[in-house]
Coordinates of C-alpha atoms in Angstrom, one line a residue:
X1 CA 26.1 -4.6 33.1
X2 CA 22.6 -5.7 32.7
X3 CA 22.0 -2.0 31.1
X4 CA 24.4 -2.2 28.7
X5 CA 23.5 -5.5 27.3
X6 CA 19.6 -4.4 27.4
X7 CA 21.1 -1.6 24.7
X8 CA 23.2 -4.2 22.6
X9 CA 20.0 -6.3 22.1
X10 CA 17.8 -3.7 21.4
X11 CA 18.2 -2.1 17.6
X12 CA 18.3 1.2 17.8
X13 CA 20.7 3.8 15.4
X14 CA 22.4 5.1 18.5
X15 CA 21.4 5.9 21.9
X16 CA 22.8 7.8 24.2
X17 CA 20.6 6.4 27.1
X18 CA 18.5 3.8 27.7
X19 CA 15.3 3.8 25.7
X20 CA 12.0 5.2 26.8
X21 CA 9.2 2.8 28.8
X22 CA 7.4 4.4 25.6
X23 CA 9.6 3.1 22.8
X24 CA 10.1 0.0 24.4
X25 CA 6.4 -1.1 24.7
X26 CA 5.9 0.4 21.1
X27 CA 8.8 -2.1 20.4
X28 CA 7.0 -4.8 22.3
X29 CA 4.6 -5.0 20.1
X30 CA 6.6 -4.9 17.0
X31 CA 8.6 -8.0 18.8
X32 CA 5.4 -9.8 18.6
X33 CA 3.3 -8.9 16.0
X34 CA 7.2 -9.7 13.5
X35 CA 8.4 -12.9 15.1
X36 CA 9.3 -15.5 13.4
X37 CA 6.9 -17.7 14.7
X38 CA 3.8 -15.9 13.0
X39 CA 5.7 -16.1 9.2
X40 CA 5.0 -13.0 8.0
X41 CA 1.0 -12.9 8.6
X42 CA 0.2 -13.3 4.9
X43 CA -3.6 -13.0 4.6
X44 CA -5.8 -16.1 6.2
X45 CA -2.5 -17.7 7.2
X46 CA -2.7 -19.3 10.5
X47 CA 0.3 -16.8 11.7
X48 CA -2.0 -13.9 10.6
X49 CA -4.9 -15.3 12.6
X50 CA -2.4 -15.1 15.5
X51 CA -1.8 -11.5 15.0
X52 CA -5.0 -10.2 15.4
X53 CA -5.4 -12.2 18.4
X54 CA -3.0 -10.4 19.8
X55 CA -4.5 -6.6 18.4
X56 CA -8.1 -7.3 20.3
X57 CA -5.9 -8.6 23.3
X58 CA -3.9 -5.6 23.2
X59 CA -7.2 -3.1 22.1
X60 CA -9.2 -4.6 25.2
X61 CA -6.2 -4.4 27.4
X62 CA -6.2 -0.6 27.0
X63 CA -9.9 -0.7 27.6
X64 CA -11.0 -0.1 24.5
X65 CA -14.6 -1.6 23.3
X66 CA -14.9 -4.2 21.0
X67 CA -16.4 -2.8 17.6
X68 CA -18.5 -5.2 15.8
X69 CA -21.8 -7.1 17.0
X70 CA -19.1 -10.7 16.8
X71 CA -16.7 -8.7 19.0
X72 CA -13.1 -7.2 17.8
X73 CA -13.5 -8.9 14.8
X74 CA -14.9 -8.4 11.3
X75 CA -14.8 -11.3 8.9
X76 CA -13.4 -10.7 5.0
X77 CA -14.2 -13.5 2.3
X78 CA -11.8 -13.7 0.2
X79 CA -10.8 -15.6 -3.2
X80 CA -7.6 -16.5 -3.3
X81 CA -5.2 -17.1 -6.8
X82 CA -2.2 -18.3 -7.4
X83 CA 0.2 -19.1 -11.1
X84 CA 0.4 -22.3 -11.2
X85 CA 4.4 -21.9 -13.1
X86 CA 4.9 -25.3 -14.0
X87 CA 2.1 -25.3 -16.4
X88 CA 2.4 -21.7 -18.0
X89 CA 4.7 -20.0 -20.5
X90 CA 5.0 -16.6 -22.6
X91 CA 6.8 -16.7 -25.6
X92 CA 7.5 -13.6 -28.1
X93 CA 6.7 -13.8 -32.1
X94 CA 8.5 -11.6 -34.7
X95 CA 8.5 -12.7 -38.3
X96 CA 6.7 -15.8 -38.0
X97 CA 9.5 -16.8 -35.4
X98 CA 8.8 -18.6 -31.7
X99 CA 11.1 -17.1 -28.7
X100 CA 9.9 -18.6 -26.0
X101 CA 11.0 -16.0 -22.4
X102 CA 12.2 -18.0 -19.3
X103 CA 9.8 -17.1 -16.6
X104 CA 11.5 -15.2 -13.8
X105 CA 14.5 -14.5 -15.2
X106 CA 12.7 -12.2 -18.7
X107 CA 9.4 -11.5 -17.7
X108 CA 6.5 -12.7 -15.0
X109 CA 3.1 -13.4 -15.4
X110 CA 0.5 -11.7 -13.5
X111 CA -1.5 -13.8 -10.9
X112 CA -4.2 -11.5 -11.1
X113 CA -5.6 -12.3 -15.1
X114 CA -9.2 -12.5 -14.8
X115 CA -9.0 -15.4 -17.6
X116 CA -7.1 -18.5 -18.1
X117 CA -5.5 -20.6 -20.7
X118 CA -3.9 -19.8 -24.1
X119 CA -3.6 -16.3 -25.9
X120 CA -2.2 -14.6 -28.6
X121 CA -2.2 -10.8 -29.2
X122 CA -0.3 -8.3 -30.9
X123 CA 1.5 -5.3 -28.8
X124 CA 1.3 -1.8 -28.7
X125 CA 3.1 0.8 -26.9
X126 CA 1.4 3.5 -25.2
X127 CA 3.5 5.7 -23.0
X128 CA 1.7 5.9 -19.7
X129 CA -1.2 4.1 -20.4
X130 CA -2.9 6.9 -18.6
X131 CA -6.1 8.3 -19.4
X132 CA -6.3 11.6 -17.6
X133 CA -9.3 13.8 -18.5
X134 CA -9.0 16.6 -16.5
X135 CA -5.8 17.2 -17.7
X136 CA -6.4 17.0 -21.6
X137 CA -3.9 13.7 -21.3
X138 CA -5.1 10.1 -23.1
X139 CA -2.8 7.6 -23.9
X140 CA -5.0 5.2 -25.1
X141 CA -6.3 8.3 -27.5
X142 CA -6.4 7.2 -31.3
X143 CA -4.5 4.0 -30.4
X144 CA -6.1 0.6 -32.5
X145 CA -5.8 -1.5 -28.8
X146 CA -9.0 -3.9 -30.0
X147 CA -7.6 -7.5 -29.1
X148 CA -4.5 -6.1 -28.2
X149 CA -2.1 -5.8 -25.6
X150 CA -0.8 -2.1 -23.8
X151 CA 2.9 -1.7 -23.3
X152 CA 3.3 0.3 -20.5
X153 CA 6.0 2.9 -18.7
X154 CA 5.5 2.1 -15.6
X155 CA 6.3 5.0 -13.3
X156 CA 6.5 8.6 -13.4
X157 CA 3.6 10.4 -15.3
X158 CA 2.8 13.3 -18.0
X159 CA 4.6 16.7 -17.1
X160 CA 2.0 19.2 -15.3
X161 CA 0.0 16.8 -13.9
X162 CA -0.6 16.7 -10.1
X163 CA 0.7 13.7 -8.4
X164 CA -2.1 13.1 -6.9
X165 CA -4.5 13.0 -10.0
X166 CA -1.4 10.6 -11.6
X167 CA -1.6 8.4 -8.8
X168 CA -5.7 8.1 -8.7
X169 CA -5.7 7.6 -12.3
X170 CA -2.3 5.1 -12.4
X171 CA -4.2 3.0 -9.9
X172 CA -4.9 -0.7 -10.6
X173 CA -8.2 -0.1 -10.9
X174 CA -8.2 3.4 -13.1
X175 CA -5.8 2.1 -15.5
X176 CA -7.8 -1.1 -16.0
X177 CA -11.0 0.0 -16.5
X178 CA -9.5 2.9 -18.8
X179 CA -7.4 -0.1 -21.2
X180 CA -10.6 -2.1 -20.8
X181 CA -12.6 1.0 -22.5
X182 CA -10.4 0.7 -25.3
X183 CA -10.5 -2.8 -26.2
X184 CA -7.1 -4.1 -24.5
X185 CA -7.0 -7.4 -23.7
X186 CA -4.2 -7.4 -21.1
X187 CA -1.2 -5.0 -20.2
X188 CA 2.8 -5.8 -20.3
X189 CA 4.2 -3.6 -17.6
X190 CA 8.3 -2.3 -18.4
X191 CA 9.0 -0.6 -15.0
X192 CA 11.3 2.6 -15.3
X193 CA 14.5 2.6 -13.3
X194 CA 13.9 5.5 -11.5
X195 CA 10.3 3.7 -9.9
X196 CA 11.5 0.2 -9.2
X197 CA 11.5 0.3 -5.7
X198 CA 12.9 -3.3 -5.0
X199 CA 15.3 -5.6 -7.4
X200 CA 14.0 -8.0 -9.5
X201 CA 14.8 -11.1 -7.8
X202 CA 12.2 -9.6 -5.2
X203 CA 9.8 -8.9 -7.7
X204 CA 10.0 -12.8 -8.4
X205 CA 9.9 -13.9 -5.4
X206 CA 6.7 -11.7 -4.7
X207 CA 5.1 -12.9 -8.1
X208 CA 5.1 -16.8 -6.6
X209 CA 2.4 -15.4 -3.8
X210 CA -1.2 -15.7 -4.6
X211 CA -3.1 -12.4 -5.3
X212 CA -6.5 -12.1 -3.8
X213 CA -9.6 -10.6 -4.7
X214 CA -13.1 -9.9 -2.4
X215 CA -15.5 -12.8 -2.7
X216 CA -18.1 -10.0 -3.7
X217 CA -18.6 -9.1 -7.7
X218 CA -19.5 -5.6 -6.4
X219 CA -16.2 -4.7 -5.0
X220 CA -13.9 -6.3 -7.6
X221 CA -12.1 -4.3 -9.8
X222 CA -8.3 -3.7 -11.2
X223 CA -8.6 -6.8 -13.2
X224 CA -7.7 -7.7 -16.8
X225 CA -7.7 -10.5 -18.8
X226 CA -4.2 -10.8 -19.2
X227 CA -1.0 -9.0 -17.4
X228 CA 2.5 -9.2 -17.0
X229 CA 5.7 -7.8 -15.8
X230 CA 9.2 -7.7 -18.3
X231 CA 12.7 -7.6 -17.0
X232 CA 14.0 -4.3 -17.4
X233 CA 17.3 -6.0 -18.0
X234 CA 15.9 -7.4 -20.7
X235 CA 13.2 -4.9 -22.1
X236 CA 15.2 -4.3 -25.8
X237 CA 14.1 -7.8 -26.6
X238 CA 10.7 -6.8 -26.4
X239 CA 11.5 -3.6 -28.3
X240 CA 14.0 -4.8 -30.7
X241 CA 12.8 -3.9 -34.3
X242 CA 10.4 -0.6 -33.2
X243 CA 12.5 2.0 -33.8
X244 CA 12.9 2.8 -29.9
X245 CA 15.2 2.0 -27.3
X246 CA 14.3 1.4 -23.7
X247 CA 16.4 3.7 -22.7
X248 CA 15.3 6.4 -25.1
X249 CA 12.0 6.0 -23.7
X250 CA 13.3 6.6 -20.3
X251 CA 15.3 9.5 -20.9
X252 CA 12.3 11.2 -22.2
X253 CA 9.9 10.1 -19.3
X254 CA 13.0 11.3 -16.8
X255 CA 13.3 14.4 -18.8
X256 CA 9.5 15.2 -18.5
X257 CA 8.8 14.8 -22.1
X258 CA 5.9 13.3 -24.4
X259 CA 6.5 9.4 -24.9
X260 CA 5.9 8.4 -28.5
X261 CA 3.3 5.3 -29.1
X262 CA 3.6 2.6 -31.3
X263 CA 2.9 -0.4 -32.8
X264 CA 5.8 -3.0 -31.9
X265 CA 6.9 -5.7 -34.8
X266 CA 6.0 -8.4 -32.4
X267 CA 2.8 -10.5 -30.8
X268 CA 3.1 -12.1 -27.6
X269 CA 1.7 -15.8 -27.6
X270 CA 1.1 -17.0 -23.9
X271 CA -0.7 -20.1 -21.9
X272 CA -1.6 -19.2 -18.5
X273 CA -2.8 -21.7 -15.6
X274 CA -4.5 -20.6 -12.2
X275 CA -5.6 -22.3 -9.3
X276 CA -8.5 -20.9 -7.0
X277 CA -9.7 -20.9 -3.3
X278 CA -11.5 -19.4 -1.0
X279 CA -10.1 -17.7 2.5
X280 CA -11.2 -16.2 5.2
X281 CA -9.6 -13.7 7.2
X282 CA -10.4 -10.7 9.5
X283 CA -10.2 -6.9 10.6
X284 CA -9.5 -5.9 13.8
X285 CA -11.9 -3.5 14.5
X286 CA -11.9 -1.6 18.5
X287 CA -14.2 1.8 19.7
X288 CA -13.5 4.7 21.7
X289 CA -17.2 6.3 22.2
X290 CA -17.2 9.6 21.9
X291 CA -18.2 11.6 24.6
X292 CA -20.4 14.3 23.3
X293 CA -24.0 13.5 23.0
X294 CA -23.8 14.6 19.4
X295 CA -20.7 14.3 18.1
X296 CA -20.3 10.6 18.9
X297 CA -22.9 9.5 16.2
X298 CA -19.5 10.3 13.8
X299 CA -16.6 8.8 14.1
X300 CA -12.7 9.2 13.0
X301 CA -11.3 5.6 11.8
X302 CA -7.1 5.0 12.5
X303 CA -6.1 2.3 10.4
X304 CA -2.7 0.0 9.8
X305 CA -2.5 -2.8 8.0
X306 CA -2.0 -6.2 9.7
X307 CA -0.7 -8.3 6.9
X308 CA 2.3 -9.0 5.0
X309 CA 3.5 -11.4 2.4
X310 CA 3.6 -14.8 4.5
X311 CA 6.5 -17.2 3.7
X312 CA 7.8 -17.1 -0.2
X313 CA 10.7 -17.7 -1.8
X314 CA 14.6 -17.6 0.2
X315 CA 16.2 -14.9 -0.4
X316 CA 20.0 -15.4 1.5
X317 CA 18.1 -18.5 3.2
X318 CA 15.9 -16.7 5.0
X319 CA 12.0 -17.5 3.8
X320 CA 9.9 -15.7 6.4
X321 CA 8.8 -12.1 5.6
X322 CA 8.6 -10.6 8.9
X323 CA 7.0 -7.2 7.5
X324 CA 8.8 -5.8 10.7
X325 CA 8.4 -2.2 9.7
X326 CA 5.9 -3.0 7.1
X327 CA 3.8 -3.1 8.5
X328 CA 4.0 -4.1 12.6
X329 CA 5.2 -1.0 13.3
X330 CA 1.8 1.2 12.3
X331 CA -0.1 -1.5 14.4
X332 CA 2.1 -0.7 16.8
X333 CA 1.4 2.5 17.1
X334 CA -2.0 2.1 16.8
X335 CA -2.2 0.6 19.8
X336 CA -0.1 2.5 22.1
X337 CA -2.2 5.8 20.7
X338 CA -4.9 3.4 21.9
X339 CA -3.3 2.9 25.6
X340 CA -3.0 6.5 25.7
X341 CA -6.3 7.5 24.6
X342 CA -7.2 5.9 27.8
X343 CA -4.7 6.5 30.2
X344 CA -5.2 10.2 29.8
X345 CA -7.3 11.9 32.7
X346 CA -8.9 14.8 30.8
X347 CA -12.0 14.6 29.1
X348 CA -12.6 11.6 26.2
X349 CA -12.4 12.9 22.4
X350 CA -15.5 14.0 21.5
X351 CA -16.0 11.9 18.2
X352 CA -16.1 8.5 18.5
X353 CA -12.5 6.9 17.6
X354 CA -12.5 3.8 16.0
X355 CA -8.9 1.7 15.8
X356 CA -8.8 -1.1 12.7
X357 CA -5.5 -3.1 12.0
X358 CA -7.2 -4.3 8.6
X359 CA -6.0 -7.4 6.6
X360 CA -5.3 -7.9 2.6
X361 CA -4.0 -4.5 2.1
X362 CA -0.4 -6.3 0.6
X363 CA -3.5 -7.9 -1.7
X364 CA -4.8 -4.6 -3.5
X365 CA -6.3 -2.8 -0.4
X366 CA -9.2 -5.3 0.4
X367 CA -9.5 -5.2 3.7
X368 CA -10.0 -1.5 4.1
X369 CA -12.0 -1.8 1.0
X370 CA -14.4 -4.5 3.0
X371 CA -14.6 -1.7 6.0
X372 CA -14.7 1.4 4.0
X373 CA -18.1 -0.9 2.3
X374 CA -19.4 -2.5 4.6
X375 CA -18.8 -0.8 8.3
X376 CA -20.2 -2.8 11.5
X377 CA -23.0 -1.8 12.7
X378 CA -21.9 0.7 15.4
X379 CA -19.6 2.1 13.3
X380 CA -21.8 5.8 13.0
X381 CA -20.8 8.4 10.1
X382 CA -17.3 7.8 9.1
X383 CA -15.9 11.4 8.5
X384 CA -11.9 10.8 8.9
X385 CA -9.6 8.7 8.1
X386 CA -6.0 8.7 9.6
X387 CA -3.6 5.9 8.1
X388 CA -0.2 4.9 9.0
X389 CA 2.0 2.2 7.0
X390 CA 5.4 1.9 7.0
X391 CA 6.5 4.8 8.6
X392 CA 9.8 3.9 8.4
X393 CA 11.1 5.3 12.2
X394 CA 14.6 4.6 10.7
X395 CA 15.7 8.3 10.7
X396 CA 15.2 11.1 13.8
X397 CA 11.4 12.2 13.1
X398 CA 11.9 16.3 12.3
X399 CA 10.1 16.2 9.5
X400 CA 6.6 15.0 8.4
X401 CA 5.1 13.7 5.3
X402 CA 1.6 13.8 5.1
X403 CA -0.3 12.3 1.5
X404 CA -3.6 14.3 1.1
X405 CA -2.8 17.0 3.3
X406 CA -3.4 19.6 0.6
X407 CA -6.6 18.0 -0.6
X408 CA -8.9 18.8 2.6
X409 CA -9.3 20.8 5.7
X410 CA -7.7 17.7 7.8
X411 CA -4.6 20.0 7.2
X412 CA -5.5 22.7 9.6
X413 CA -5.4 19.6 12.5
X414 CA -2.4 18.4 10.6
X415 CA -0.5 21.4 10.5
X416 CA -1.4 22.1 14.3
X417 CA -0.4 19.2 15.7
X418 CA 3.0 19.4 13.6
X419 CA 4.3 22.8 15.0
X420 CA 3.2 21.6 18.6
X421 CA 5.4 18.6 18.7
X422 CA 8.3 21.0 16.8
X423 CA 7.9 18.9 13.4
X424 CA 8.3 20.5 9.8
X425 CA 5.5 19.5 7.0
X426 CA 7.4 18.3 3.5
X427 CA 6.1 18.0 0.4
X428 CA 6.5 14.0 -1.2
X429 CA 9.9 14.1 -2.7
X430 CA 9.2 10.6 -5.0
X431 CA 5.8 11.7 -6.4
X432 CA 6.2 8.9 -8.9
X433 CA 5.5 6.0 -6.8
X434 CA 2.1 7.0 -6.9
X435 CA 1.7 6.2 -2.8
X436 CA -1.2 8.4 -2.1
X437 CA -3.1 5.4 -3.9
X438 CA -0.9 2.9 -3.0
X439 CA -2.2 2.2 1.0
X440 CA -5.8 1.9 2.8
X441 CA -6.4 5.6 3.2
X442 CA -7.9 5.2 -0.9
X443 CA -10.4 2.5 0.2
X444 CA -11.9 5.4 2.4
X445 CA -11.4 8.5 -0.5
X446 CA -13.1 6.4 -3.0
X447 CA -16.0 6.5 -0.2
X448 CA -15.3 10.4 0.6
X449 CA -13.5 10.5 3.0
X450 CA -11.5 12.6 3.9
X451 CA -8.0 10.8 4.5
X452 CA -4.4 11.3 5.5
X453 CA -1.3 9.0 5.6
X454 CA 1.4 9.6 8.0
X455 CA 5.3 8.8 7.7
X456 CA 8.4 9.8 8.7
X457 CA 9.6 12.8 6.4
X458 CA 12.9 14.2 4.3
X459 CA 13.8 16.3 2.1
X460 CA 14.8 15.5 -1.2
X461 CA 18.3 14.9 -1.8
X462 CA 19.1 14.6 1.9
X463 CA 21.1 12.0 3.6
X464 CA 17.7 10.6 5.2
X465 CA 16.6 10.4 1.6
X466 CA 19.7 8.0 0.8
X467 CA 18.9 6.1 3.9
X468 CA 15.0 5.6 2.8
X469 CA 16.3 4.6 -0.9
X470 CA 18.7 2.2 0.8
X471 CA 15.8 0.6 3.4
X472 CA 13.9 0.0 0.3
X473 CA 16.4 -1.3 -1.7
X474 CA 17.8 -4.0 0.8
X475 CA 14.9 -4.7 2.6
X476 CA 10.7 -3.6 1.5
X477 CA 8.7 -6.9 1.1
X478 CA 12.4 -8.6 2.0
X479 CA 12.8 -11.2 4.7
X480 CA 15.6 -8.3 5.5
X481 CA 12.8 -6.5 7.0
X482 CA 13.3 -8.3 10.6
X483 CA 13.6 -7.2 13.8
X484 CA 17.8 -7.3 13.3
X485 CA 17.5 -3.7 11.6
X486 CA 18.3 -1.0 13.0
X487 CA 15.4 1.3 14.5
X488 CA 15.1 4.7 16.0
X489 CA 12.9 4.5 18.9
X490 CA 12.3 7.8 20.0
X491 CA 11.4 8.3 16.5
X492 CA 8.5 6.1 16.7
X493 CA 7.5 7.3 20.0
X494 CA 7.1 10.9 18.3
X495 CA 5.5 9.7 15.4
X496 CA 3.0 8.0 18.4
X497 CA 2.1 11.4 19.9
X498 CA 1.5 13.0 16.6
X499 CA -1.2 10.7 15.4
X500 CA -2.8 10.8 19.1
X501 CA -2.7 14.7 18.4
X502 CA -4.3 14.4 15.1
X503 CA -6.7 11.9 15.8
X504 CA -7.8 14.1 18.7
X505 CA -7.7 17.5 17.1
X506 CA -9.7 15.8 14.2
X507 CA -12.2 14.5 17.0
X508 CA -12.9 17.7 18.8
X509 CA -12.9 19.9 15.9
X510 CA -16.5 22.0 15.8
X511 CA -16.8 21.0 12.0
X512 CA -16.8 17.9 10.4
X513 CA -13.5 17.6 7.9
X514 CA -14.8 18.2 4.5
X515 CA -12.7 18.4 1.0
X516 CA -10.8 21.3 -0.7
X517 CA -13.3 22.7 -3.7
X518 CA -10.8 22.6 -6.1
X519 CA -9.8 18.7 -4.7
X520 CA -10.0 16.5 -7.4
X521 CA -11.7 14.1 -4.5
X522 CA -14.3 15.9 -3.6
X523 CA -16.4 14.3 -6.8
X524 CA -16.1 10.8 -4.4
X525 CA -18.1 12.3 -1.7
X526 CA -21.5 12.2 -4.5
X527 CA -21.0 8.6 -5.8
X528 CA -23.9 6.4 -4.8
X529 CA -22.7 3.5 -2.6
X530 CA -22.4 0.1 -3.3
X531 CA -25.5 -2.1 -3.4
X532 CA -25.9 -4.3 -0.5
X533 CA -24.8 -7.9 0.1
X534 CA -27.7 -9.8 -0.8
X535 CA -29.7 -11.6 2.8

């Protein structure tokens, strides 16, 4: 009896038998780390503070050293800005004639302008808004964008163009710095169907949090003077009068055609009102010392990111974002590949492993950013990264999707450890979300490092596809993203011994992991590093 209500309280997809002591302590930790009582562990929230508590617990628990001089913890300064709503607006001008847009139902303002107050600019359209060199692709080419402001596809990207090199380049901070070269004041974003991951009540609701920024000039970048999102419900108001449809423009983009750029018969006229703080907030940073005499002065950094969104807006009267899958469960597992690091008997991995559940990556990447910069002292030669976010154990784990593999020689460990535990490498089958850029691996390729980023795999057009679109759809940065959902726990326990297998084929390996030739992120590995913080 006690068995069989042990399996109706646990979520699972369907078990034949009870779960694994493995799945359940991975579980365990999701439990805790997605409970309502730490509110969704936005950034510097006391709930978040909570969380990490409970990493360097966990991390010392499993006998793992702390990894900073101040013990598990490295401190991130942050400034912190929110929209104030109540006192901004965005209205639309054609002919000398005022339509003033309802804010959250037409269009949202961006939180992260790097200017306040009123403006006024004209609009022009221009495709991507990508400026590619390597592949003979600018958008911004030829176009008069002085004092204006870019209208942007957002999504997808030029046909014959890598999706990695699309993603690097459709980054926040790319694309800024690239409209910023041309003059562009600020950037209206019209997402494309087909890359909208979540509806746009949720993109609302997200749009009310605060965006963040490190408290250090150095490392700030991706910001404009003026952004915003449009309604794609509503996006032939902003085009009406062009020529163009918004649907025209998506067929072609779907279709893998040239966009056309244009002026649009209308000016944008806008007030926008921020308020400012400063937060603190942490990584949790633990160290396995390697065990060869050389070897250990390098080390091979697992990361997850602790945070989510906090507390926001109800949605089906339900205000806590428990980031359950996004993103407890890679903490999760970066703790029991922790515990097992050190439960094992045979001989310790040679590199030194370093485990960090970083913070503010829901905030542009920053807390990985802040490592990636500024590493503790004890910290040695980074020369790996392994990341896992959102793996999404929500499907049996057969196959494995791997961003980066095909960049550096991390896929000879990769590709090892996948045909030992019986798992089949696939190729991204949604390229156009640009995730390779899109989680804290990045902070450490913009260093580079070599990187990967782990999830659970499918194949395109699958049923496992349908069931990813769905999880998206009903429940990324959703207070649906609980710990009611169904999970597969085995899954998750696979997905486990794979990165212990990495991580440890990555630590042993003779050689050093070093970039493909022809990777476009190889150039990274030459760029001088940042100054440092001033004493």
């Amino acid at each position: 009896m006690r068995i069989c209500l042990l399996l109706l309280l646990l979520p699972s997809l369907c078990w034949a038998k009870a779960p694994s002591p493995e799945g359940q302590r991975w579980w365990s930790h999701v439990e805790a780390l997605a409970s309502d009582e730490l509110e969704g562990r936005d950034t510097g929230s006391p709930g978040y503070l909570r969380a990490a508590e409970y990493v360097a617990a966990k991390l010392a628990e499993a006998g793992v050293q702390p990894g900073t001089d101040q013990g598990f913890f490295q401190d991130v300064p942050f400034i912190s800005q929110r929209l104030v709503w109540e006192r901004s607006r965005m209205s639309l001008v054609r002919e000398g004639k005022e339509t003033p847009l309802e804010l959250g139902k037409e269009v949202v303002l961006g939180s992260n302008s790097s200017r306040e107050g009123p403006l006024e600019a004209e609009l022009v359209f221009v495709g991507y808004g990508l400026s590619i060199p390597e592949a003979g692709h600018d958008d911004l080419a030829g176009q008069a964008l002085e004092g204006k402001i870019a209208v942007v596809l957002f999504g997808g990207s030029p046909k014959g163009v890598s999706s990695n090199l699309a993603a690097h380049y459709g980054s926040r901070a790319e694309r800024a710095a690239a409209l910023q070269r041309a003059g562009a004041v600020g950037m209206l974003v019209l997402p494309s169907p087909s890359a909208q991951e979540v509806p746009w009540e949720r993109v609302v609701a997200g749009s009310r949090h605060p965006v963040m920024m490190l408290d250090e000039p150095a490392l700030q970048d991706g910001l404009l003077p003026w952004s915003a999102i449009f309604n794609l419900e509503h996006a032939n108001t902003l085009l009406a009068g062009s020529g163009h449809t918004f649907e025209e423009l998506v067929a072609l983009a779907d279709a893998g055609k040239p966009l056309p750029h244009f002026a649009l018969p209308t000016s944008v006229r806008s007030d926008v009102a921020l308020e400012r703080a400063q937060v603190h907030c942490r990584n949790v940073v633990g160290r396995l010392p390697g065990s060869d005499a050389t070897l250990a002065a390098e080390s091979v950094v697992l990361t997850a990111h602790l945070d989510h969104v906090g507390v926001g807006e109800p949605l089906k009267g339900d205000r806590i974002y428990n980031g359950a899958m996004d993103n407890a469960s890679g903490v999760a597992a970066l703790l029991e590949v922790a515990r097992s690091f050190q439960q094992d008997k045979g001989p310790k991995p040679r590199r030194t492993l370093l485990f960090v559940a970083v913070t503010g990556e829901e905030k542009g990447l920053l807390g990985s950013r802040w490592f990636a910069e500024r590493p503790p002292e004890g910290s040695g030669q980074i020369v790996a990264n392994v990341n896992t976010d959102m793996f999404l154990p929500i499907i049996p784990f057969k196959e494995l999707l791997a961003y980066g593999a095909q960049e550096s020689s991390l896929s000879a460990a990769l590709k090892a450890s996948a045909t030992r535990l019986g798992l089949r490498l696939v190729d991204d089958p949604n390229p156009q979300a640009n995730s390779f850029v899109r989680s804290d691996q990045y902070s450490f390729i913009r260093k580079g490092i070599p990187a990967l980023a782990l999830k659970v795999g499918y194949r395109k057009g699958s049923r496992e596809e349908r069931l990813m679109k769905e999880w998206r759809s009903a429940r990324y940065h959703g207070p649906a993203d609980d710990l009611s959902q169904p999970v597969n726990l085995e899954a998750a326990v696979r997905f486990v011994r794979l990165m212990k297998e990495l991580s440890q084929g990555v630590a042993n390996a003779p050689s050093r992991p070093r970039w493909n030739d022809d990777s476009f992120f190889r150039r990274f590995a030459q760029q001088p590093p940042v100054p440092p913080l001033a004493p």
